[in-house]
Amino acid sequence: MKRPKITVIGSINIDLVTSTDCFPKQGETIRGNNFQTIPGGKGANQAIAAARLGADVHMIGRVGDDSFGSTLLENFEKEYVNTDHIDRVENTPSGLANIILSEKDNRIIIISGANAHVTPSYIERSKSVIIDSDYVLLQFEIPRETIEYCLQICSEHGIPVIVNPAPAMNLSEKSWEQATFITPNATERKQLFDEEWKEKLIVTRGKEGVSFIENGKEKLIPSHSVDVVDTTGAGDTFNGAFAVALARGLPIEAAVRFANAAAALSVGQLGAQGGMPAKEQVEEILAKG
Ligand code: RIB
């Protein structure tokens, strides 16, 4: 089978992950259980999720000229993600996420670093790879004008785009219109949309599942029951897998079911990328029903 061509335009972060028994209260100091430094970033996570599922993936983004930048580039190579369109920004740190894991959930603070330098003019030189894609994935940890510029390029060339509006930020009316699918979680859906765009909304609802509109009515695909180690990156796994499934020609409901299963598997291991599955693992969990 031909490998789908997916291009991810977005953030690349190093995740500083601390696990604790409970979240600290304001002004409180508590002891943590474990600390790890691991690759992350919504863009990078989505790229790696798609690559593990057999797609031919190009990542467009930037890292800093620090040691984290080298680690992040090596990680893409190890995961067979094409890095021709990732460069290093001089005198700038790589993007970073401070993550606290507790109570089967997370709290995250991001510092943009090199991700803030993913500008429209930086994208311009990668236009040929964008317009040669079967699907493009965008998230919101790079500047708004870049997201809007990418949507414009895709719309002009008829390239379908999944927009994952995380963290929540508004786009122009025209840009939302140019998105093929919009994939907020339940909180982002509430923050950003009323009734608009509901036909293209695919809403990830954590342990409840994923909902979308079919024949004018909301349909919920329930989540799989799994042991949760770390939910970080579950949404990113969903998006990467959804793009792969759509690019392979699956109809919307089947693509949602495939991505929902991939996301369920992803929470079984520590780190945003730790539990991201291969295609066979997803097919196995889907076959079990
Ligand atoms: O979606 C999870 C990701 O959000 C983490 O990897 C972190 O880097 C933040 O971008």
Tab-separated table of C-alpha atoms and ligand atoms in Angstrom:
chain	number	residue	atom	x	y	z
A	1	MET	CA	0.000	0.000	0.000
A	2	LYS	CA	1.253	3.518	-0.854
A	3	ARG	CA	2.474	5.407	2.220
A	4	PRO	CA	0.365	8.532	2.836
A	5	LYS	CA	2.305	11.803	2.653
A	6	ILE	CA	1.643	13.859	5.775
A	7	THR	CA	3.186	17.246	6.522
A	8	VAL	CA	3.078	18.605	10.054
A	9	ILE	CA	3.722	22.306	10.581
A	10	GLY	CA	4.142	23.189	14.234
A	11	SER	CA	5.944	23.126	17.527
A	12	ILE	CA	8.877	21.062	18.724
A	13	ASN	CA	9.452	21.075	22.493
A	14	ILE	CA	11.539	19.384	25.101
A	15	ASP	CA	9.210	18.202	27.891
A	16	LEU	CA	10.375	18.518	31.505
A	17	VAL	CA	8.050	16.043	33.184
A	18	THR	CA	7.578	15.776	36.959
A	19	SER	CA	5.274	13.120	38.478
A	20	THR	CA	3.712	13.812	41.872
A	21	ASP	CA	1.007	12.279	44.108
A	22	CYS	CA	-1.051	15.486	43.942
A	23	PHE	CA	-0.807	18.890	42.257
A	24	PRO	CA	0.814	21.538	44.512
A	25	LYS	CA	-1.545	24.214	45.833
A	26	GLN	CA	-0.723	27.898	45.383
A	27	GLY	CA	2.303	28.815	47.532
A	28	GLU	CA	2.920	25.168	48.491
A	29	THR	CA	6.097	23.090	47.990
A	30	ILE	CA	5.660	19.341	47.629
A	31	ARG	CA	7.962	16.389	46.905
A	32	GLY	CA	7.814	14.838	43.427
A	33	ASN	CA	8.292	11.138	42.634
A	34	ASN	CA	10.104	11.203	39.333
A	35	PHE	CA	11.562	13.626	36.756
A	36	GLN	CA	12.302	13.031	33.071
A	37	THR	CA	13.443	15.139	30.121
A	38	ILE	CA	11.738	13.843	26.954
A	39	PRO	CA	10.895	15.033	23.429
A	40	GLY	CA	7.438	16.567	22.933
A	41	GLY	CA	5.620	19.527	21.413
A	42	LYS	CA	2.228	19.177	19.787
A	43	GLY	CA	3.612	19.364	16.245
A	44	ALA	CA	6.429	16.902	16.867
A	45	ASN	CA	4.107	14.504	18.683
A	46	GLN	CA	1.630	14.494	15.798
A	47	ALA	CA	4.454	13.907	13.308
A	48	ILE	CA	5.781	10.940	15.280
A	49	ALA	CA	2.294	9.481	15.787
A	50	ALA	CA	1.747	9.559	11.997
A	51	ALA	CA	5.199	8.112	11.231
A	52	ARG	CA	4.714	5.182	13.630
A	53	LEU	CA	1.465	4.414	11.808
A	54	GLY	CA	3.317	4.089	8.511
A	55	ALA	CA	3.049	7.565	6.953
A	56	ASP	CA	5.790	9.344	5.068
A	57	VAL	CA	6.087	12.416	7.328
A	58	HIS	CA	7.761	15.798	6.850
A	59	MET	CA	8.022	18.061	9.896
A	60	ILE	CA	8.254	21.815	9.315
A	61	GLY	CA	9.426	23.713	12.392
A	62	ARG	CA	12.450	25.089	14.219
A	63	VAL	CA	14.587	24.197	17.217
A	64	GLY	CA	17.146	26.238	19.140
A	65	ASP	CA	20.947	26.044	18.991
A	66	ASP	CA	21.057	24.484	22.480
A	67	SER	CA	21.690	20.834	23.387
A	68	PHE	CA	17.914	20.211	23.515
A	69	GLY	CA	17.801	21.141	19.809
A	70	SER	CA	20.261	18.326	19.010
A	71	THR	CA	18.270	15.822	21.112
A	72	LEU	CA	15.033	16.805	19.345
A	73	LEU	CA	16.550	16.450	15.858
A	74	GLU	CA	18.043	13.039	16.734
A	75	ASN	CA	14.641	11.927	17.982
A	76	PHE	CA	13.012	12.713	14.613
A	77	GLU	CA	15.754	10.776	12.783
A	78	LYS	CA	15.203	7.781	15.058
A	79	GLU	CA	11.451	7.923	14.297
A	80	TYR	CA	11.950	8.226	10.489
A	81	VAL	CA	10.458	11.722	10.293
A	82	ASN	CA	12.006	13.856	7.532
A	83	THR	CA	13.943	16.808	9.050
A	84	ASP	CA	14.894	18.691	5.847
A	85	HIS	CA	12.518	21.495	6.860
A	86	ILE	CA	13.619	21.923	10.479
A	87	ASP	CA	16.393	24.406	11.075
A	88	ARG	CA	18.147	25.742	14.176
A	89	VAL	CA	17.632	29.332	15.315
A	90	GLU	CA	20.844	30.979	16.513
A	91	ASN	CA	21.088	32.335	20.074
A	92	THR	CA	17.612	30.978	20.850
A	93	PRO	CA	16.526	28.152	23.145
A	94	SER	CA	14.404	25.266	21.907
A	95	GLY	CA	10.708	25.265	22.817
A	96	LEU	CA	10.066	23.841	26.251
A	97	ALA	CA	7.125	22.456	28.213
A	98	ASN	CA	6.976	22.204	31.960
A	99	ILE	CA	4.619	19.307	32.706
A	100	ILE	CA	3.268	18.145	36.073
A	101	LEU	CA	1.685	14.687	36.039
A	102	SER	CA	-0.700	13.739	38.794
A	103	GLU	CA	-4.191	12.348	39.455
A	104	LYS	CA	-4.133	10.666	35.986
A	105	ASP	CA	-3.945	14.083	34.321
A	106	ASN	CA	-1.460	16.837	33.543
A	107	ARG	CA	-0.830	20.579	33.842
A	108	ILE	CA	1.415	22.147	31.223
A	109	ILE	CA	3.204	25.487	30.771
A	110	ILE	CA	4.929	26.080	27.435
A	111	ILE	CA	7.741	28.494	26.577
A	112	SER	CA	7.833	29.105	22.819
A	113	GLY	CA	11.583	29.556	22.234
A	114	ALA	CA	12.402	28.659	18.614
A	115	ASN	CA	8.736	27.861	17.852
A	116	ALA	CA	8.038	31.628	17.846
A	117	HIS	CA	10.401	31.865	14.835
A	118	VAL	CA	8.234	29.636	12.633
A	119	THR	CA	7.119	32.680	10.637
A	120	PRO	CA	5.301	32.924	7.288
A	121	SER	CA	8.610	33.739	5.552
A	122	TYR	CA	10.185	30.619	7.097
A	123	ILE	CA	7.277	28.543	5.718
A	124	GLU	CA	7.637	30.061	2.260
A	125	ARG	CA	10.726	27.959	1.526
A	126	SER	CA	8.876	24.734	2.382
A	127	LYS	CA	5.895	25.450	0.153
A	128	SER	CA	6.735	22.640	-2.298
A	129	VAL	CA	6.515	19.966	0.396
A	130	ILE	CA	3.225	21.394	1.702
A	131	ILE	CA	1.543	21.305	-1.679
A	132	ASP	CA	2.809	17.778	-2.330
A	133	SER	CA	1.049	16.408	0.813
A	134	ASP	CA	-1.990	14.156	1.063
A	135	TYR	CA	-2.841	15.831	4.391
A	136	VAL	CA	-1.439	18.729	6.431
A	137	LEU	CA	-1.658	19.006	10.227
A	138	LEU	CA	-1.567	22.307	12.140
A	139	GLN	CA	-1.731	23.107	15.868
A	140	PHE	CA	-1.507	26.392	17.777
A	141	GLU	CA	1.962	26.552	19.378
A	142	ILE	CA	3.375	28.625	16.496
A	143	PRO	CA	2.406	32.224	15.547
A	144	ARG	CA	-1.180	32.824	14.409
A	145	GLU	CA	-0.112	34.541	11.158
A	146	THR	CA	1.836	31.416	10.211
A	147	ILE	CA	-1.170	29.163	10.812
A	148	GLU	CA	-3.333	31.463	8.701
A	149	TYR	CA	-0.683	31.592	5.966
A	150	CYS	CA	-0.466	27.778	5.859
A	151	LEU	CA	-4.237	27.509	5.592
A	152	GLN	CA	-4.140	29.965	2.700
A	153	ILE	CA	-1.479	27.903	0.859
A	154	CYS	CA	-3.421	24.673	1.396
A	155	SER	CA	-6.677	26.216	0.292
A	156	GLU	CA	-5.109	27.620	-2.905
A	157	HIS	CA	-3.711	24.185	-3.786
A	158	GLY	CA	-6.625	22.021	-2.641
A	159	ILE	CA	-4.640	20.281	0.114
A	160	PRO	CA	-6.831	19.051	3.010
A	161	VAL	CA	-5.842	20.339	6.467
A	162	ILE	CA	-6.625	19.196	9.998
A	163	VAL	CA	-6.489	22.120	12.418
A	164	ASN	CA	-5.974	21.116	16.045
A	165	PRO	CA	-6.771	24.358	17.919
A	166	ALA	CA	-4.573	23.698	20.937
A	167	PRO	CA	-3.864	25.691	22.985
A	168	ALA	CA	-7.072	27.597	22.174
A	169	MET	CA	-6.686	30.740	20.052
A	170	ASN	CA	-9.044	32.368	17.596
A	171	LEU	CA	-8.439	32.544	13.849
A	172	SER	CA	-10.076	34.731	11.239
A	173	GLU	CA	-13.419	33.578	9.830
A	174	LYS	CA	-11.707	32.941	6.503
A	175	SER	CA	-9.083	30.662	8.100
A	176	TRP	CA	-11.632	28.497	9.926
A	177	GLU	CA	-13.437	28.205	6.630
A	178	GLN	CA	-10.223	26.972	4.956
A	179	ALA	CA	-9.782	24.120	7.469
A	180	THR	CA	-11.029	20.696	6.362
A	181	PHE	CA	-11.460	19.388	9.927
A	182	ILE	CA	-11.082	21.158	13.280
A	183	THR	CA	-10.211	18.933	16.252
A	184	PRO	CA	-10.624	20.729	19.600
A	185	ASN	CA	-10.927	18.949	22.921
A	186	ALA	CA	-14.121	19.622	24.886
A	187	THR	CA	-12.646	22.673	26.672
A	188	GLU	CA	-11.319	24.227	23.468
A	189	ARG	CA	-14.638	23.553	21.756
A	190	LYS	CA	-16.421	25.551	24.482
A	191	GLN	CA	-13.849	28.360	24.369
A	192	LEU	CA	-13.806	28.789	20.600
A	193	PHE	CA	-17.051	27.716	18.955
A	194	ASP	CA	-20.784	28.092	19.423
A	195	GLU	CA	-22.719	26.589	16.573
A	196	GLU	CA	-20.287	27.672	13.831
A	197	TRP	CA	-18.275	25.118	11.896
A	198	LYS	CA	-19.972	22.269	13.733
A	199	GLU	CA	-20.013	20.078	10.592
A	200	LYS	CA	-16.202	20.063	10.545
A	201	LEU	CA	-15.660	19.736	14.302
A	202	ILE	CA	-14.282	16.447	15.624
A	203	VAL	CA	-14.283	16.861	19.416
A	204	THR	CA	-11.970	14.728	21.567
A	205	ARG	CA	-13.600	14.173	24.969
A	206	GLY	CA	-10.970	12.251	26.943
A	207	LYS	CA	-12.354	9.155	28.601
A	208	GLU	CA	-15.824	9.789	27.133
A	209	GLY	CA	-14.602	9.330	23.555
A	210	VAL	CA	-14.818	11.439	20.407
A	211	SER	CA	-17.864	13.159	18.927
A	212	PHE	CA	-18.675	14.470	15.476
A	213	ILE	CA	-21.727	15.470	13.460
A	214	GLU	CA	-23.381	12.911	11.211
A	215	ASN	CA	-26.545	13.746	9.257
A	216	GLY	CA	-27.010	16.843	11.423
A	217	LYS	CA	-26.801	14.903	14.716
A	218	GLU	CA	-23.938	14.529	17.164
A	219	LYS	CA	-22.486	10.987	17.252
A	220	LEU	CA	-20.204	9.786	20.058
A	221	ILE	CA	-17.596	7.079	19.503
A	222	PRO	CA	-16.820	5.825	23.020
A	223	SER	CA	-13.234	5.498	24.212
A	224	HIS	CA	-11.577	2.117	24.898
A	225	SER	CA	-11.113	1.137	28.492
A	226	VAL	CA	-7.370	1.113	29.213
A	227	ASP	CA	-4.991	1.556	32.158
A	228	VAL	CA	-3.815	5.151	32.218
A	229	VAL	CA	-0.167	5.954	32.901
A	230	ASP	CA	0.088	9.361	31.207
A	231	THR	CA	-2.532	11.175	29.104
A	232	THR	CA	-0.017	13.696	27.708
A	233	GLY	CA	-0.026	13.508	23.910
A	234	ALA	CA	-3.268	11.503	23.609
A	235	GLY	CA	-4.822	14.337	21.578
A	236	ASP	CA	-1.701	14.529	19.415
A	237	THR	CA	-1.827	10.781	18.782
A	238	PHE	CA	-5.490	11.177	17.797
A	239	ASN	CA	-4.618	13.914	15.289
A	240	GLY	CA	-1.636	12.099	13.750
A	241	ALA	CA	-3.667	8.901	13.409
A	242	PHE	CA	-6.733	10.713	12.063
A	243	ALA	CA	-4.614	12.299	9.300
A	244	VAL	CA	-3.125	8.905	8.358
A	245	ALA	CA	-6.541	7.223	8.265
A	246	LEU	CA	-8.110	9.986	6.149
A	247	ALA	CA	-5.121	10.052	3.804
A	248	ARG	CA	-5.554	6.295	3.333
A	249	GLY	CA	-9.104	7.014	2.178
A	250	LEU	CA	-11.111	5.880	5.224
A	251	PRO	CA	-14.513	7.562	5.653
A	252	ILE	CA	-14.878	9.933	8.622
A	253	GLU	CA	-16.371	7.502	11.130
A	254	ALA	CA	-13.811	4.774	10.413
A	255	ALA	CA	-11.008	7.346	10.615
A	256	VAL	CA	-12.338	8.587	13.984
A	257	ARG	CA	-12.509	4.989	15.281
A	258	PHE	CA	-8.928	4.312	14.133
A	259	ALA	CA	-7.611	7.522	15.746
A	260	ASN	CA	-9.635	6.934	18.924
A	261	ALA	CA	-8.029	3.493	19.314
A	262	ALA	CA	-4.540	4.895	18.672
A	263	ALA	CA	-5.110	7.583	21.328
A	264	ALA	CA	-6.276	4.958	23.850
A	265	LEU	CA	-3.081	2.964	23.339
A	266	SER	CA	-0.939	6.081	23.704
A	267	VAL	CA	-1.868	6.662	27.360
A	268	GLY	CA	-0.388	3.343	28.505
A	269	GLN	CA	3.178	4.645	28.781
A	270	LEU	CA	4.982	7.664	30.192
A	271	GLY	CA	5.663	10.650	27.920
A	272	ALA	CA	3.746	12.195	25.052
A	273	GLN	CA	5.435	9.889	22.538
A	274	GLY	CA	6.062	6.881	24.808
A	275	GLY	CA	2.892	4.903	24.086
A	276	MET	CA	2.219	5.938	20.484
A	277	PRO	CA	1.299	2.715	18.666
A	278	ALA	CA	2.158	1.054	15.356
A	279	LYS	CA	-0.648	0.345	12.846
A	280	GLU	CA	-0.856	-3.362	13.813
A	281	GLN	CA	-1.473	-2.497	17.495
A	282	VAL	CA	-4.344	-0.206	16.501
A	283	GLU	CA	-5.842	-2.855	14.241
A	284	GLU	CA	-5.608	-5.394	17.056
A	285	ILE	CA	-7.511	-3.234	19.572
A	286	LEU	CA	-10.114	-2.369	16.912
A	287	ALA	CA	-10.627	-6.056	16.090
A	288	LYS	CA	-11.332	-6.763	19.789
A	289	GLY	CA	-14.150	-4.191	19.565
B	1	RIB	O1	0.075	17.820	23.728
B	1	RIB	C1	1.133	17.512	24.587
B	1	RIB	C2	2.273	18.467	24.335
B	1	RIB	O2	1.866	19.759	24.734
B	1	RIB	C3	3.512	18.186	25.156
B	1	RIB	O3	4.391	17.289	24.546
B	1	RIB	C4	4.092	19.572	25.382
B	1	RIB	O4	5.300	19.794	24.724
B	1	RIB	C5	3.013	20.550	24.932
B	1	RIB	O5	3.320	21.109	23.730
